[in-house]
Amino acid sequence: RLGASFVLRGLISSHATPNPLMAVNQVSVNMGFTLTGSNGRVISDTEASSSSYAGSDVPAMALTLVNEQADEVVARLYADYCRNAIRPK
């Protein structure tokens, strides 16, 4: 009965590797999100990525990188929504 007006699809991936020059782990995070209207029209398509040395706690650093990028990604999605979304009258 209740249909979605918008659909947000996203993928967050991370990749951890040992640094070949130093004895530390490094992690990189890539995020991609697409906001579409119920008609399938793309309203926003945004990506962000970041990388850092991770030390011994790779998952915690990956989460930190996601959190550091989250505000910017949400701001871009919202700005594109405000600019591109057509609201039915």
XYZ file of N, CA, C and O in Angstrom:
356
model
N 0.805 -1.192 0.000
C 0.000 0.000 0.000
C 0.848 1.256 0.000
O 0.543 2.210 -0.687
N 1.861 1.269 0.812
C 2.703 2.451 0.896
C 3.906 2.256 -0.018
O 4.737 1.403 0.217
N 3.965 3.035 -1.067
C 5.088 2.942 -1.988
C 6.174 3.931 -1.608
O 5.913 4.979 -1.026
N 7.384 3.581 -1.935
C 8.514 4.468 -1.642
C 8.557 5.593 -2.659
O 8.372 5.375 -3.855
N 8.774 6.804 -2.190
C 8.938 7.943 -3.088
C 10.355 8.011 -3.630
O 10.588 8.525 -4.718
N 11.304 7.493 -2.857
C 12.712 7.520 -3.243
C 13.365 6.209 -2.833
O 12.929 5.574 -1.875
N 14.402 5.847 -3.535
C 15.174 4.650 -3.203
C 16.637 5.056 -3.107
O 17.169 5.694 -4.016
N 17.270 4.689 -1.994
C 18.692 4.952 -1.798
C 19.417 3.617 -1.825
O 19.144 2.733 -1.020
N 20.324 3.487 -2.777
C 21.152 2.278 -2.871
C 22.584 2.675 -2.586
O 23.038 3.732 -3.031
N 23.284 1.829 -1.858
C 24.662 2.161 -1.538
C 25.522 0.940 -1.346
O 25.035 -0.160 -1.079
N 26.805 1.157 -1.498
C 27.784 0.110 -1.271
C 28.963 0.730 -0.544
O 29.507 1.751 -0.976
N 29.336 0.134 0.567
C 30.521 0.542 1.316
C 31.450 -0.661 1.332
O 31.066 -1.744 1.776
N 32.646 -0.474 0.814
C 33.613 -1.567 0.801
C 34.913 -1.106 1.448
O 35.246 0.080 1.431
N 35.622 -2.061 2.016
C 36.915 -1.740 2.626
C 37.929 -2.781 2.192
O 37.586 -3.916 1.853
N 39.163 -2.359 2.221
C 40.255 -3.238 1.825
C 41.430 -2.968 2.754
O 41.878 -1.823 2.860
N 41.890 -4.003 3.439
C 43.015 -3.848 4.363
C 44.203 -4.648 3.842
O 44.049 -5.778 3.378
N 45.367 -4.028 3.918
C 46.595 -4.684 3.498
C 47.735 -4.266 4.422
O 47.708 -3.178 4.991
N 48.735 -5.117 4.539
C 49.925 -4.679 5.267
C 50.725 -3.720 4.392
O 50.815 -3.907 3.177
N 51.259 -2.683 4.994
C 52.089 -1.743 4.248
C 53.408 -2.424 3.922
O 54.068 -2.959 4.812
N 53.816 -2.419 2.644
C 55.028 -3.145 2.256
C 56.323 -2.496 2.783
O 57.342 -3.173 2.893
N 56.298 -1.228 3.125
C 57.505 -0.547 3.582
C 57.630 -0.495 5.096
O 58.738 -0.423 5.628
N 56.482 -0.502 5.771
C 56.498 -0.416 7.234
C 55.655 -1.558 7.790
O 54.776 -2.072 7.114
N 55.883 -1.941 8.984
C 55.159 -3.063 9.594
C 53.850 -2.598 10.225
O 53.626 -2.777 11.417
N 52.995 -1.985 9.419
C 51.679 -1.554 9.898
C 50.621 -1.921 8.872
O 50.917 -2.090 7.682
N 49.410 -2.050 9.341
C 48.285 -2.293 8.448
C 47.798 -0.976 7.881
O 47.919 0.073 8.510
N 47.247 -1.036 6.697
C 46.586 0.134 6.128
C 45.221 -0.307 5.609
O 45.031 -1.461 5.241
N 44.284 0.614 5.621
C 42.923 0.303 5.212
C 42.411 1.412 4.301
O 42.730 2.585 4.489
N 41.654 1.022 3.306
C 40.988 2.001 2.448
C 39.504 1.666 2.411
O 39.110 0.504 2.465
N 38.685 2.706 2.336
C 37.235 2.569 2.327
C 36.698 3.318 1.121
O 37.089 4.455 0.854
N 35.813 2.664 0.384
C 35.137 3.277 -0.761
C 33.636 3.200 -0.529
O 33.133 2.160 -0.100
N 32.956 4.311 -0.823
C 31.507 4.366 -0.651
C 30.883 4.938 -1.909
O 31.404 5.889 -2.486
N 29.785 4.364 -2.313
C 29.029 4.887 -3.444
C 27.546 4.799 -3.145
O 27.064 3.782 -2.639
N 26.821 5.871 -3.425
C 25.385 5.922 -3.161
C 24.657 6.521 -4.355
O 25.143 7.469 -4.973
N 23.486 5.963 -4.649
C 22.635 6.483 -5.704
C 21.227 6.673 -5.146
O 20.652 5.746 -4.579
N 20.708 7.878 -5.285
C 19.343 8.201 -4.869
C 18.495 8.316 -6.127
O 18.827 9.087 -7.031
N 17.436 7.523 -6.194
C 16.544 7.566 -7.354
C 15.119 7.853 -6.904
O 14.731 7.546 -5.773
N 14.349 8.429 -7.805
C 12.934 8.636 -7.554
C 12.177 7.343 -7.783
O 12.718 6.356 -8.295
N 10.914 7.329 -7.428
C 10.102 6.120 -7.602
C 9.946 5.747 -9.071
O 9.682 4.602 -9.402
N 10.195 6.725 -9.957
C 10.114 6.460 -11.393
C 11.435 5.930 -11.959
O 11.553 5.682 -13.148
N 12.448 5.780 -11.103
C 13.739 5.261 -11.544
C 14.731 6.326 -11.984
O 15.871 6.011 -12.302
N 14.308 7.585 -12.002
C 15.204 8.665 -12.417
C 16.247 8.928 -11.341
O 15.927 9.055 -10.163
N 17.514 9.006 -11.745
C 18.601 9.251 -10.800
C 18.559 10.712 -10.353
O 18.575 11.624 -11.173
N 18.506 10.909 -9.054
C 18.499 12.240 -8.469
C 19.897 12.624 -8.013
O 20.328 13.755 -8.158
N 20.612 11.652 -7.461
C 21.973 11.910 -6.991
C 22.792 10.641 -7.103
O 22.297 9.543 -6.846
N 24.039 10.808 -7.487
C 24.988 9.706 -7.559
C 26.304 10.235 -6.998
O 26.909 11.125 -7.599
N 26.709 9.746 -5.846
C 27.887 10.300 -5.186
C 28.803 9.201 -4.675
O 28.346 8.099 -4.372
N 30.080 9.526 -4.619
C 31.087 8.584 -4.140
C 32.038 9.295 -3.189
O 32.204 10.508 -3.250
N 32.667 8.516 -2.330
C 33.698 9.032 -1.436
C 34.662 7.898 -1.140
O 34.281 6.729 -1.146
N 35.902 8.264 -0.890
C 36.890 7.256 -0.514
C 37.910 7.888 0.414
O 38.116 9.101 0.419
N 38.537 7.030 1.202
C 39.542 7.487 2.142
C 40.420 6.302 2.512
O 40.004 5.150 2.422
N 41.643 6.599 2.947
C 42.538 5.537 3.388
C 43.435 6.063 4.501
O 43.634 7.274 4.641
N 43.948 5.124 5.296
C 44.770 5.504 6.431
C 45.541 4.296 6.933
O 45.183 3.151 6.645
N 46.576 4.575 7.709
C 47.210 3.504 8.458
C 46.233 3.055 9.527
O 45.502 3.857 10.095
N 46.206 1.753 9.812
C 45.176 1.222 10.695
C 45.709 0.688 12.012
O 44.931 0.438 12.919
N 46.975 0.473 12.150
C 47.479 -0.122 13.379
C 46.945 -1.533 13.526
O 46.733 -2.251 12.552
N 46.666 -1.930 14.744
C 46.212 -3.298 14.994
C 44.696 -3.458 14.902
O 44.196 -4.566 14.778
N 43.944 -2.360 14.964
C 42.477 -2.432 14.946
C 41.937 -1.935 13.610
O 41.458 -0.806 13.486
N 42.010 -2.797 12.604
C 41.590 -2.430 11.249
C 40.100 -2.095 11.181
O 39.721 -1.080 10.589
N 39.196 -2.900 11.773
C 37.769 -2.549 11.696
C 37.442 -1.185 12.305
O 36.618 -0.447 11.769
N 38.085 -0.840 13.407
C 37.812 0.464 14.030
C 38.260 1.604 13.124
O 37.570 2.627 13.015
N 39.396 1.449 12.472
C 39.857 2.505 11.564
C 38.946 2.595 10.342
O 38.652 3.691 9.872
N 38.474 1.456 9.830
C 37.541 1.489 8.699
C 36.271 2.248 9.089
O 35.775 3.076 8.320
N 35.751 2.006 10.275
C 34.562 2.719 10.747
C 34.848 4.206 10.907
O 34.015 5.046 10.554
N 36.024 4.545 11.416
C 36.402 5.952 11.551
C 36.414 6.634 10.186
O 35.922 7.762 10.036
N 36.963 5.967 9.180
C 37.012 6.546 7.833
C 35.613 6.749 7.260
O 35.333 7.771 6.624
N 34.726 5.790 7.492
C 33.333 5.934 7.032
C 32.690 7.136 7.724
O 32.049 7.972 7.075
N 32.854 7.233 9.034
C 32.255 8.341 9.779
C 32.807 9.692 9.345
O 32.076 10.689 9.315
N 34.087 9.751 9.003
C 34.679 11.012 8.549
C 34.088 11.468 7.218
O 33.990 12.662 6.957
N 33.693 10.543 6.375
C 33.154 10.878 5.063
C 31.630 11.025 5.055
O 31.066 11.586 4.118
N 30.955 10.525 6.084
C 29.494 10.450 6.081
C 28.815 11.804 5.941
O 27.860 11.946 5.163
N 29.262 12.804 6.678
C 28.611 14.120 6.611
C 28.667 14.699 5.204
O 27.677 15.253 4.710
N 29.807 14.568 4.554
C 29.955 15.108 3.202
C 29.071 14.364 2.202
O 28.441 14.968 1.341
N 29.002 13.046 2.338
C 28.171 12.251 1.431
C 26.696 12.605 1.604
O 25.982 12.828 0.622
N 26.242 12.690 2.848
C 24.844 13.037 3.103
C 24.537 14.445 2.601
O 23.474 14.685 2.014
N 25.462 15.364 2.791
C 25.256 16.735 2.313
C 25.120 16.770 0.792
O 24.273 17.495 0.258
N 25.930 15.994 0.079
C 25.820 15.960 -1.388
C 24.505 15.339 -1.827
O 23.859 15.832 -2.763
N 24.102 14.244 -1.178
C 22.821 13.612 -1.522
C 21.663 14.583 -1.292
O 20.764 14.709 -2.131
N 21.686 15.279 -0.172
C 20.610 16.218 0.153
C 20.607 17.410 -0.798
O 19.543 17.842 -1.262
N 21.784 17.936 -1.119
C 21.859 19.073 -2.046
C 21.327 18.675 -3.418
O 20.571 19.433 -4.042
N 21.697 17.494 -3.878
C 21.187 17.021 -5.171
C 19.686 16.778 -5.113
O 18.967 17.058 -6.068
N 19.208 16.272 -3.986
C 17.770 16.080 -3.813
C 17.043 17.417 -3.921
O 16.049 17.542 -4.639
N 17.541 18.423 -3.223
C 16.902 19.745 -3.252
C 16.943 20.351 -4.650
O 16.024 21.047 -5.056
N 17.997 20.095 -5.388
C 18.182 20.668 -6.717
C 17.425 19.892 -7.799
O 16.915 20.478 -8.743
N 17.327 18.555 -7.657
C 16.855 17.724 -8.765
C 15.529 17.023 -8.573
O 14.934 16.563 -9.540
N 15.090 16.880 -7.350
C 13.838 16.144 -7.115
C 12.653 16.960 -7.561
O 12.541 18.145 -7.262
N 11.751 16.342 -8.278
C 10.503 16.995 -8.704
C 9.391 16.430 -7.859
O 9.105 15.247 -7.889
N 8.798 17.293 -7.074
C 7.715 16.840 -6.195
C 6.382 16.935 -6.924
O 6.077 17.953 -7.532
N 5.583 15.880 -6.827
C 4.259 15.931 -7.466
C 3.366 16.944 -6.763
O 3.451 17.127 -5.560
N 2.514 17.586 -7.549
C 1.604 18.595 -6.998
C 0.253 18.018 -6.706
O -0.166 17.051 -7.157
